[in-house]
C-alpha atoms as a PDB file:
ATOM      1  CA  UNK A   1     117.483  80.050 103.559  1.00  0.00           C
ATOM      2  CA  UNK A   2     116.041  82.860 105.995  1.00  0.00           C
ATOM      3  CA  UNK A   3     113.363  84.557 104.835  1.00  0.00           C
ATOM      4  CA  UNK A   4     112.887  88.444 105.540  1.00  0.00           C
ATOM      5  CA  UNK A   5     110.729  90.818 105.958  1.00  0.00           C
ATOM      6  CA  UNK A   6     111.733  94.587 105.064  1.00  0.00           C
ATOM      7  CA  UNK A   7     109.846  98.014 107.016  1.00  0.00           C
ATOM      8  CA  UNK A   8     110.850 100.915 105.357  1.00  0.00           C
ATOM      9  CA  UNK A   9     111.024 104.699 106.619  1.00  0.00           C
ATOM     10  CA  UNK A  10     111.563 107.554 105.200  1.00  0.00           C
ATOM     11  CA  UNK A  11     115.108 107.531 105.249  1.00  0.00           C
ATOM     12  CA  UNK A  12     114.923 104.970 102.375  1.00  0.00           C
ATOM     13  CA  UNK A  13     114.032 107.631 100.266  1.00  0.00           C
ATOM     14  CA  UNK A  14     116.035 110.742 101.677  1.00  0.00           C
ATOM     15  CA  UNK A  15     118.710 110.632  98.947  1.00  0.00           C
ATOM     16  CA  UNK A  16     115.869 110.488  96.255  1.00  0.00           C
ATOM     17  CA  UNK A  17     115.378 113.978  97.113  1.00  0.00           C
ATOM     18  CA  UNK A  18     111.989 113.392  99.004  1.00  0.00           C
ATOM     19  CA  UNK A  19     112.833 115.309 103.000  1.00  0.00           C
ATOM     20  CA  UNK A  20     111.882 113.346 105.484  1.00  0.00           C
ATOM     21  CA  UNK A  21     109.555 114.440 108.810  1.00  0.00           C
ATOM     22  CA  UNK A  22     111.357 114.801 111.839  1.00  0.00           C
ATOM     23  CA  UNK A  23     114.818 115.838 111.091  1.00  0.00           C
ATOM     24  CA  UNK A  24     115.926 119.179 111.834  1.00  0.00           C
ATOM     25  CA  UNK A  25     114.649 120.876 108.245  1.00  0.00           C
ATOM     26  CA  UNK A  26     112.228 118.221 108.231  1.00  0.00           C
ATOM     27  CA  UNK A  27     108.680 118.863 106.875  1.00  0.00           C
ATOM     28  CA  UNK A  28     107.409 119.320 110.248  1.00  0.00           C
ATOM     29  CA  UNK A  29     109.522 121.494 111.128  1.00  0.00           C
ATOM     30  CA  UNK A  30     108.089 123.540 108.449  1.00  0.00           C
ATOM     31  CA  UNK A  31     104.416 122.738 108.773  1.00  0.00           C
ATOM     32  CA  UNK A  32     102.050 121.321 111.484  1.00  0.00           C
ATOM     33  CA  UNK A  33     100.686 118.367 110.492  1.00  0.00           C
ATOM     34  CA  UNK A  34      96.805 118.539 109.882  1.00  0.00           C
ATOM     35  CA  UNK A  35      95.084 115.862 111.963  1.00  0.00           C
ATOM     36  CA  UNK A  36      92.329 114.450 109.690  1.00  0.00           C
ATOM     37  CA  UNK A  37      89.356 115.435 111.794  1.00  0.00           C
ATOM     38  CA  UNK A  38      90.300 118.811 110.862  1.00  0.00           C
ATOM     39  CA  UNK A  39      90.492 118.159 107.138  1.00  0.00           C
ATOM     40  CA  UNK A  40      86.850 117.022 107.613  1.00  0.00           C
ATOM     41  CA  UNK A  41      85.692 120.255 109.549  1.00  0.00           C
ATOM     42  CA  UNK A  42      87.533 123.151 107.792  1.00  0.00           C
ATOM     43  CA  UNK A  43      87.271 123.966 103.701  1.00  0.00           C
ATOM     44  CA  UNK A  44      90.264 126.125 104.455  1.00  0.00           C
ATOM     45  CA  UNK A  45      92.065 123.574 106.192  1.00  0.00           C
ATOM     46  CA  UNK A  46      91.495 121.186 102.986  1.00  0.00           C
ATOM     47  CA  UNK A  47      92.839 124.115 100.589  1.00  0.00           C
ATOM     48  CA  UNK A  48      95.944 123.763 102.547  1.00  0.00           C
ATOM     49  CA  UNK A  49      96.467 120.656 102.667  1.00  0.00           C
ATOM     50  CA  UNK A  50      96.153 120.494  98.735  1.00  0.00           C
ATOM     51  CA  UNK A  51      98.387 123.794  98.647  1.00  0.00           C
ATOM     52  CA  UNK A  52     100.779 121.680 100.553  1.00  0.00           C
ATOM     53  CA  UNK A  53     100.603 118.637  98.402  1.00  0.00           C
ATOM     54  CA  UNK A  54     101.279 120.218  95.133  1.00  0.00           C
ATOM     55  CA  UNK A  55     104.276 122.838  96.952  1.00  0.00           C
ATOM     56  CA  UNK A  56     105.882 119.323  96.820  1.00  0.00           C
ATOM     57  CA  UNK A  57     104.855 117.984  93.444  1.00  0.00           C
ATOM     58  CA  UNK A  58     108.346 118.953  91.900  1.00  0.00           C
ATOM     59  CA  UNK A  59     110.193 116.609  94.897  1.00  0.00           C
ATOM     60  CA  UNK A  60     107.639 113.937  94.107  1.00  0.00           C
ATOM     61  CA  UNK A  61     107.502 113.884  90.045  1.00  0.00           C
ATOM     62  CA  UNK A  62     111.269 114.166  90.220  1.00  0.00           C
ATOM     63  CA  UNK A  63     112.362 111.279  92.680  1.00  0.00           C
ATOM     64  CA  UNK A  64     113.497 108.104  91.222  1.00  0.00           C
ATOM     65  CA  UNK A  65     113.919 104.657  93.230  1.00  0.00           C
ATOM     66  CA  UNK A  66     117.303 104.724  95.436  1.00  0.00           C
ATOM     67  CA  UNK A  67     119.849 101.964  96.044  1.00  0.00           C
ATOM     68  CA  UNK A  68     117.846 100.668  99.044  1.00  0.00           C
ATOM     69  CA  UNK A  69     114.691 100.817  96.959  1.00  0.00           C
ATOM     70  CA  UNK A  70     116.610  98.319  94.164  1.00  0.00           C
ATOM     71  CA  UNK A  71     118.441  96.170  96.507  1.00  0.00           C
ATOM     72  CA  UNK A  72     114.804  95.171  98.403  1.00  0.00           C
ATOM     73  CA  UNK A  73     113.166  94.776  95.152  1.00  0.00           C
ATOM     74  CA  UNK A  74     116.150  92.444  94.186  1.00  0.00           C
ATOM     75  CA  UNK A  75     116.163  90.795  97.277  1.00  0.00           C
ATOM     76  CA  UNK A  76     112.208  90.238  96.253  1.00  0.00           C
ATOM     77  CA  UNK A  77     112.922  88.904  93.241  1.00  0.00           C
ATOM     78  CA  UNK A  78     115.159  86.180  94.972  1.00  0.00           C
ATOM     79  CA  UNK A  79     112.838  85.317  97.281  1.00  0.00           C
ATOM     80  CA  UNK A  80     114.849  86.009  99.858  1.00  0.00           C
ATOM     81  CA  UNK A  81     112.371  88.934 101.474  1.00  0.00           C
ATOM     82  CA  UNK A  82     108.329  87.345 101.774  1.00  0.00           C
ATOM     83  CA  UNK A  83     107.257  91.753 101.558  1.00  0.00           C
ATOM     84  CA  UNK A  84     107.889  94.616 102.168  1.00  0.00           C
ATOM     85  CA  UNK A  85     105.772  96.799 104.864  1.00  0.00           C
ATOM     86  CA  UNK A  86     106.530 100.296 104.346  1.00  0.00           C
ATOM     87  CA  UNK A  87     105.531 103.518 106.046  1.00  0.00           C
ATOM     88  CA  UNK A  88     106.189 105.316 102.868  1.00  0.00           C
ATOM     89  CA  UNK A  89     103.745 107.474 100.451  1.00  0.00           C
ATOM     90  CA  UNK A  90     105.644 108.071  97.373  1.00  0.00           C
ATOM     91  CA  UNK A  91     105.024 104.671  95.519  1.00  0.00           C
ATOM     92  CA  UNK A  92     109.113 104.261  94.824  1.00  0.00           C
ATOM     93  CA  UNK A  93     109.028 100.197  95.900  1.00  0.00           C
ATOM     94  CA  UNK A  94     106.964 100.022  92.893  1.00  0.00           C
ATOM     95  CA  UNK A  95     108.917 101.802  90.935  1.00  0.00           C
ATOM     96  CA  UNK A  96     111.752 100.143  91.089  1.00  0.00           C
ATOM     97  CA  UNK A  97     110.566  96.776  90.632  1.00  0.00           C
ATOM     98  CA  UNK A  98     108.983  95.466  93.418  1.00  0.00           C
ATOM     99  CA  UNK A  99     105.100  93.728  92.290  1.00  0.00           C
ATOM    100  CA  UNK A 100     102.479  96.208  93.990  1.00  0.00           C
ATOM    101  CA  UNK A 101     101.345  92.901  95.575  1.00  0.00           C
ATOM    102  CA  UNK A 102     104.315  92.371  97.781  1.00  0.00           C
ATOM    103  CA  UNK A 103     103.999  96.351  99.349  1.00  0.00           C
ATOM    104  CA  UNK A 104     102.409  97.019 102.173  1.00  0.00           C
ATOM    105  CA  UNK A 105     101.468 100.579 102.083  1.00  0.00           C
ATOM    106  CA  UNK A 106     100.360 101.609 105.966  1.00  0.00           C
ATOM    107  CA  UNK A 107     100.423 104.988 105.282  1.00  0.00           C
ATOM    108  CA  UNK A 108      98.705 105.222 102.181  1.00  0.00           C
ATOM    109  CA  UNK A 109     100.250 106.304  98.885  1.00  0.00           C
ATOM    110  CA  UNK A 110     100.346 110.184  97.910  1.00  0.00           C
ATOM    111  CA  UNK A 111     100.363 109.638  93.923  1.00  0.00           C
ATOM    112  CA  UNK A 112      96.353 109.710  93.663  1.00  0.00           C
ATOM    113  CA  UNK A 113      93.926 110.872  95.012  1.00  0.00           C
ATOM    114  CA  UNK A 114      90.197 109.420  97.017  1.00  0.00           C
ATOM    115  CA  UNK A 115      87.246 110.834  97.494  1.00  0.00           C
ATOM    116  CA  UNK A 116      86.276 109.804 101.624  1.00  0.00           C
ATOM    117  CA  UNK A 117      82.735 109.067 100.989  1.00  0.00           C
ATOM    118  CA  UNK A 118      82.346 107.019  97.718  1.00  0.00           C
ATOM    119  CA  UNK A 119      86.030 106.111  97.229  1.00  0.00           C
ATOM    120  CA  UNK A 120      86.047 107.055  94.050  1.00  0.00           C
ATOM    121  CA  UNK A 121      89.957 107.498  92.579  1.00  0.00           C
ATOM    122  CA  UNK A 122      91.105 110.841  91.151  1.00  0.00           C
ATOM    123  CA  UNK A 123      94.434 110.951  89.515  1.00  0.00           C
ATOM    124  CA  UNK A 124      96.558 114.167  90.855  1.00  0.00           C
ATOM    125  CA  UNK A 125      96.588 115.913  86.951  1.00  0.00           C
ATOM    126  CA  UNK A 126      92.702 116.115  87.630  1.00  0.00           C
ATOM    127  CA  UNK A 127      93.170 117.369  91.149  1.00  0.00           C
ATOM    128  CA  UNK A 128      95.571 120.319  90.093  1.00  0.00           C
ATOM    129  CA  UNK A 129      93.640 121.476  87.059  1.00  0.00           C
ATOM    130  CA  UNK A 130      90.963 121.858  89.585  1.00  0.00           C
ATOM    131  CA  UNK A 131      92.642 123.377  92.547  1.00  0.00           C
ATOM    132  CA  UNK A 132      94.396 126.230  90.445  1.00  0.00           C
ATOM    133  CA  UNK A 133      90.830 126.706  88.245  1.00  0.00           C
ATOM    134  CA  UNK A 134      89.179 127.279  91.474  1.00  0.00           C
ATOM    135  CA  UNK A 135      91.953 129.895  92.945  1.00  0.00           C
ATOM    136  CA  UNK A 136      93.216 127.570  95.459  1.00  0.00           C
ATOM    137  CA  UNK A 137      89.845 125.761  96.531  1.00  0.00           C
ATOM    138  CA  UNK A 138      89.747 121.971  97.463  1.00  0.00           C
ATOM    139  CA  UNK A 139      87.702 120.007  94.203  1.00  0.00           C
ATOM    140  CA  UNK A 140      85.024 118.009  95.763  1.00  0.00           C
ATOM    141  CA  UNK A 141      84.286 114.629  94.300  1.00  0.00           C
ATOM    142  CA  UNK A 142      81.986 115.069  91.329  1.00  0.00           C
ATOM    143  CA  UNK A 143      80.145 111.647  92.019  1.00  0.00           C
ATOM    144  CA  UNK A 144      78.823 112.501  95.438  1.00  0.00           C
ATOM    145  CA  UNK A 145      80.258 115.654  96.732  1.00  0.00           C
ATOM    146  CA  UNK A 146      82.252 114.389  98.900  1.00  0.00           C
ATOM    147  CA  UNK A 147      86.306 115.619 100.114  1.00  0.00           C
ATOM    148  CA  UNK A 148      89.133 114.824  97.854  1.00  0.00           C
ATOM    149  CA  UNK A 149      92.105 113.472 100.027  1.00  0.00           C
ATOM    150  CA  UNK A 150      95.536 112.399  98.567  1.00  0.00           C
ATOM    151  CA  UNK A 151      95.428 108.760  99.441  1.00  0.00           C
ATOM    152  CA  UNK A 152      97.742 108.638 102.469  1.00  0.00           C
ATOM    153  CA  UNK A 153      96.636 108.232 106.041  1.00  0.00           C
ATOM    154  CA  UNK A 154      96.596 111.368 108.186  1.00  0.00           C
ATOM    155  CA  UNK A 155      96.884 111.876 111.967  1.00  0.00           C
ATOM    156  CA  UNK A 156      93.537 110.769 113.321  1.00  0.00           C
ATOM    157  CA  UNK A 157      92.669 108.857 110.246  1.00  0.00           C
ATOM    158  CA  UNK A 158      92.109 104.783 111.019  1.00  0.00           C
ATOM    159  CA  UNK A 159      94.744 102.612 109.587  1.00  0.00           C
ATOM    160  CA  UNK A 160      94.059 100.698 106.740  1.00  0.00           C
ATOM    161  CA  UNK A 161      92.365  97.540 107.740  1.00  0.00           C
ATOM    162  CA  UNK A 162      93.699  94.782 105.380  1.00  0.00           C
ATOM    163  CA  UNK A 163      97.115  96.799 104.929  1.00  0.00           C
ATOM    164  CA  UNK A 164      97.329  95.997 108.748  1.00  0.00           C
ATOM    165  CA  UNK A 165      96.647  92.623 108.619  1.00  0.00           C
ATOM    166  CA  UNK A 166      98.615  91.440 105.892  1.00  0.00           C
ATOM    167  CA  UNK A 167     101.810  93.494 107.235  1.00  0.00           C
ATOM    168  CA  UNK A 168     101.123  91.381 110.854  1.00  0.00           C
ATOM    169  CA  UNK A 169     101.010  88.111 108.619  1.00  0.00           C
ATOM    170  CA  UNK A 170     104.189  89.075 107.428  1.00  0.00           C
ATOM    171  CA  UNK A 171     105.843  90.316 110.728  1.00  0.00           C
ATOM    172  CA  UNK A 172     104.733  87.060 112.137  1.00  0.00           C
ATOM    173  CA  UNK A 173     105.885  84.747 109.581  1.00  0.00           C
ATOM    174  CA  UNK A 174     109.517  85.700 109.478  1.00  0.00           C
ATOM    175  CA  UNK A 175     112.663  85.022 110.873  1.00  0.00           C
ATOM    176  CA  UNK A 176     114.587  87.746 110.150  1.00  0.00           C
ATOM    177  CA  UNK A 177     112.932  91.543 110.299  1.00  0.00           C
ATOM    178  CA  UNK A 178     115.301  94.591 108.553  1.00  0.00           C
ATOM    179  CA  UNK A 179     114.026  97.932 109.878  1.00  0.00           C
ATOM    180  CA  UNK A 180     115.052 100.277 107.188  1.00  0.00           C
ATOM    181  CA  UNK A 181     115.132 104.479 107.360  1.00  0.00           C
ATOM    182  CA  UNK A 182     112.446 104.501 110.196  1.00  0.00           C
ATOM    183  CA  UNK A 183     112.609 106.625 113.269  1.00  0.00           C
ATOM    184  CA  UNK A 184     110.605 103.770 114.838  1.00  0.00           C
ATOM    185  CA  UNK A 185     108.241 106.060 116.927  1.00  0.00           C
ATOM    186  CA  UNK A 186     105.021 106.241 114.947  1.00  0.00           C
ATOM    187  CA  UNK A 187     102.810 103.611 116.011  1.00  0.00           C
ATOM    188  CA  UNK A 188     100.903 101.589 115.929  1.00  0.00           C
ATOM    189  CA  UNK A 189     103.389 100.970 112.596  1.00  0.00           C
ATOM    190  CA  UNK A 190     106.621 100.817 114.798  1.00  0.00           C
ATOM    191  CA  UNK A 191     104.561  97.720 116.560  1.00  0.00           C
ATOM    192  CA  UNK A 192     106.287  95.766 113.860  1.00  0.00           C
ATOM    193  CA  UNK A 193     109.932  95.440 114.809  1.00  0.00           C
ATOM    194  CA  UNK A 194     109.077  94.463 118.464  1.00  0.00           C
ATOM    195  CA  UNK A 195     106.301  92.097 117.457  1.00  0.00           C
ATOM    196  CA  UNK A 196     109.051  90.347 115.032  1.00  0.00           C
ATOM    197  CA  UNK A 197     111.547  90.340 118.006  1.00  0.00           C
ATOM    198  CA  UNK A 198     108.902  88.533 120.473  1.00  0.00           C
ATOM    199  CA  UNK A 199     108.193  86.303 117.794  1.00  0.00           C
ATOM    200  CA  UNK A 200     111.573  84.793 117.565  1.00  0.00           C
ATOM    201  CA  UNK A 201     112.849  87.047 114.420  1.00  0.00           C
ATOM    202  CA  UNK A 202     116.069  88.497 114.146  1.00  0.00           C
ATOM    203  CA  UNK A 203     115.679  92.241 114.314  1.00  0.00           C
ATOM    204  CA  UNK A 204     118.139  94.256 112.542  1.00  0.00           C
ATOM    205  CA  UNK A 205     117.588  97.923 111.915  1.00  0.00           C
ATOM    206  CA  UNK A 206     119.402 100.235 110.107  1.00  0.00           C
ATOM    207  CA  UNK A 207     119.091 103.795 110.820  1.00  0.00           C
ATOM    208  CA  UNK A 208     121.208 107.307 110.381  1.00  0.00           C
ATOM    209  CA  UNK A 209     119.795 108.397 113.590  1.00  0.00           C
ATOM    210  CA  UNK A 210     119.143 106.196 117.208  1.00  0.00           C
ATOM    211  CA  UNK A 211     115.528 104.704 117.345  1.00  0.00           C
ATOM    212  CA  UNK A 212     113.924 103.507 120.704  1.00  0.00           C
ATOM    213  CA  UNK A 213     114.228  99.960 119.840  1.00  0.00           C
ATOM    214  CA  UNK A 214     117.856  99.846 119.277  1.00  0.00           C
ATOM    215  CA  UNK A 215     118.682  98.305 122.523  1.00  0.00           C
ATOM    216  CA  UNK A 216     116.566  94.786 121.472  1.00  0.00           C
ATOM    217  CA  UNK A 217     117.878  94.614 118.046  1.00  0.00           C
ATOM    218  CA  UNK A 218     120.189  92.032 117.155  1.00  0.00           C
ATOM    219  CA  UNK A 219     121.794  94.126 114.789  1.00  0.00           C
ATOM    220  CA  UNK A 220     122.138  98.124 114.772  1.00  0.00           C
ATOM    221  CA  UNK A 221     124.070  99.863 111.733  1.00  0.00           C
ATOM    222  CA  UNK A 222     124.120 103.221 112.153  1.00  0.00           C
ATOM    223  CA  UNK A 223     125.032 104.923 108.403  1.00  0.00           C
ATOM    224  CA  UNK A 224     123.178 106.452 105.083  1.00  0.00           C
ATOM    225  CA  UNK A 225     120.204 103.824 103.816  1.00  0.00           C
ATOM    226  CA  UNK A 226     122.066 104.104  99.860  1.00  0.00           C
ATOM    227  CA  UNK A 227     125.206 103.324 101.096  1.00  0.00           C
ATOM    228  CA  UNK A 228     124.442 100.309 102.868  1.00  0.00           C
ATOM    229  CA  UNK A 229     122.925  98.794 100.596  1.00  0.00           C
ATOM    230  CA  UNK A 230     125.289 100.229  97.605  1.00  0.00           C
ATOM    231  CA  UNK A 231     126.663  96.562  97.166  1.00  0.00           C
ATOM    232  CA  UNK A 232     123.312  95.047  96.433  1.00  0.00           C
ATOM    233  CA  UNK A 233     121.170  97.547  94.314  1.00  0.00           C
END
């Protein structure tokens, strides 16, 4: 029996009612990204980005795993997939299933929040209360002082070591490689698929949209994430 290894985009999680990033309507379309090293320099750019965060609570609280979510976490549970690497922040592999163990969060997950200097964890509840006490302000850790981040990885922000490393373990280990809902061009995360490819792994990716690497994949199937998977979730 082949065993796979699944990277999820955010298409996966499109018809969950969580927008994805690049599409036209996309979220940056709406808003510019704010690189990390200006989350560190600006109070006001930290307000934002926490007046962002909860300006999408309601798409967050409300989304529930989708088809694709239940078919990988099924396909988990028979052993047929060894993980599941996903550039995904809304925790909905868990959800439906799949053991926290066997997700590979590069991205970082935006259900929590971190504190950058200590690390301490601060759940979002504790985060709002504080944010709309203060008018709008960013809370700052009440352990050292430190920011308050929602526990995803920003532009500029360093990858996540042993996320890395196990996802690479994973890539390298299998012989077949499903690239799920990603546009494939944020790297060094869409390394992945072409790593798997050189490796000897069968690369299939399915996609709404063209991706660069769709010229090396064994397999391209071009359609809605839910509905492929529809006969497996």
């Amino acid at each position: 029996m082949r065993r796979g290894v699944a990277f999820t985009g955010a298409g996966i999680s499109t018809e969950c009612g969580i927008p994805d990033f690049r599409s036209p309507g996309g979220l940056w379309t709406r808003n510019r990204p704010i690189d990390f090293d200006a989350f560190l320099a600006s109070r006001a750019m930290r307000d934002e980005a926490w007046r962002r965060r909860f300006a999408m609570e309601e798409a967050f609280a409300k989304a529930r795993p989708g088809r694709g979510h239940r078919a990988l976490s099924r396909l988990l549970a028979e052993g047929r997939l060894a993980g599941i690497v996903t550039q995904n922040i809304d925790g909905l592999h868990q959800a439906s299933g799949a053991p926290p163990e066997d997700v590979i969060e590069l991205h970082g997950n935006t259900t929590y929040a971190t504190c950058l200097d200590c690390g301490r964890r601060y759940e979002l509840e504790w985060v709002r209360m504080r944010f709309e006490a203060e008018s709008g302000a960013a809370p700052d850790c009440e352990e050292c002082a430190g920011p308050i981040k929602s526990a995803t990885i920003s532009f500029g922000q360093p990858m996540p070591a042993p996320a890395m490393l196990r996802a690479r373990e994973l890539t390298q280990g299998c012989d077949v490689f499903l690239a799920i809902g990603s546009s494939l061009v944020v790297w060094p995360a869409a390394g992945f698929p072409l790593e798997a490819k050189r490796n000897g792994a069968i690369l299939v990716i399915i996609n709404r949209e063209p991706t660069e690497l769709d010229d090396i994949a064994d397999l391209v199937i071009r359609d809605e994430i839910g509905e492929v998977f529809a006969p497996f979730a």
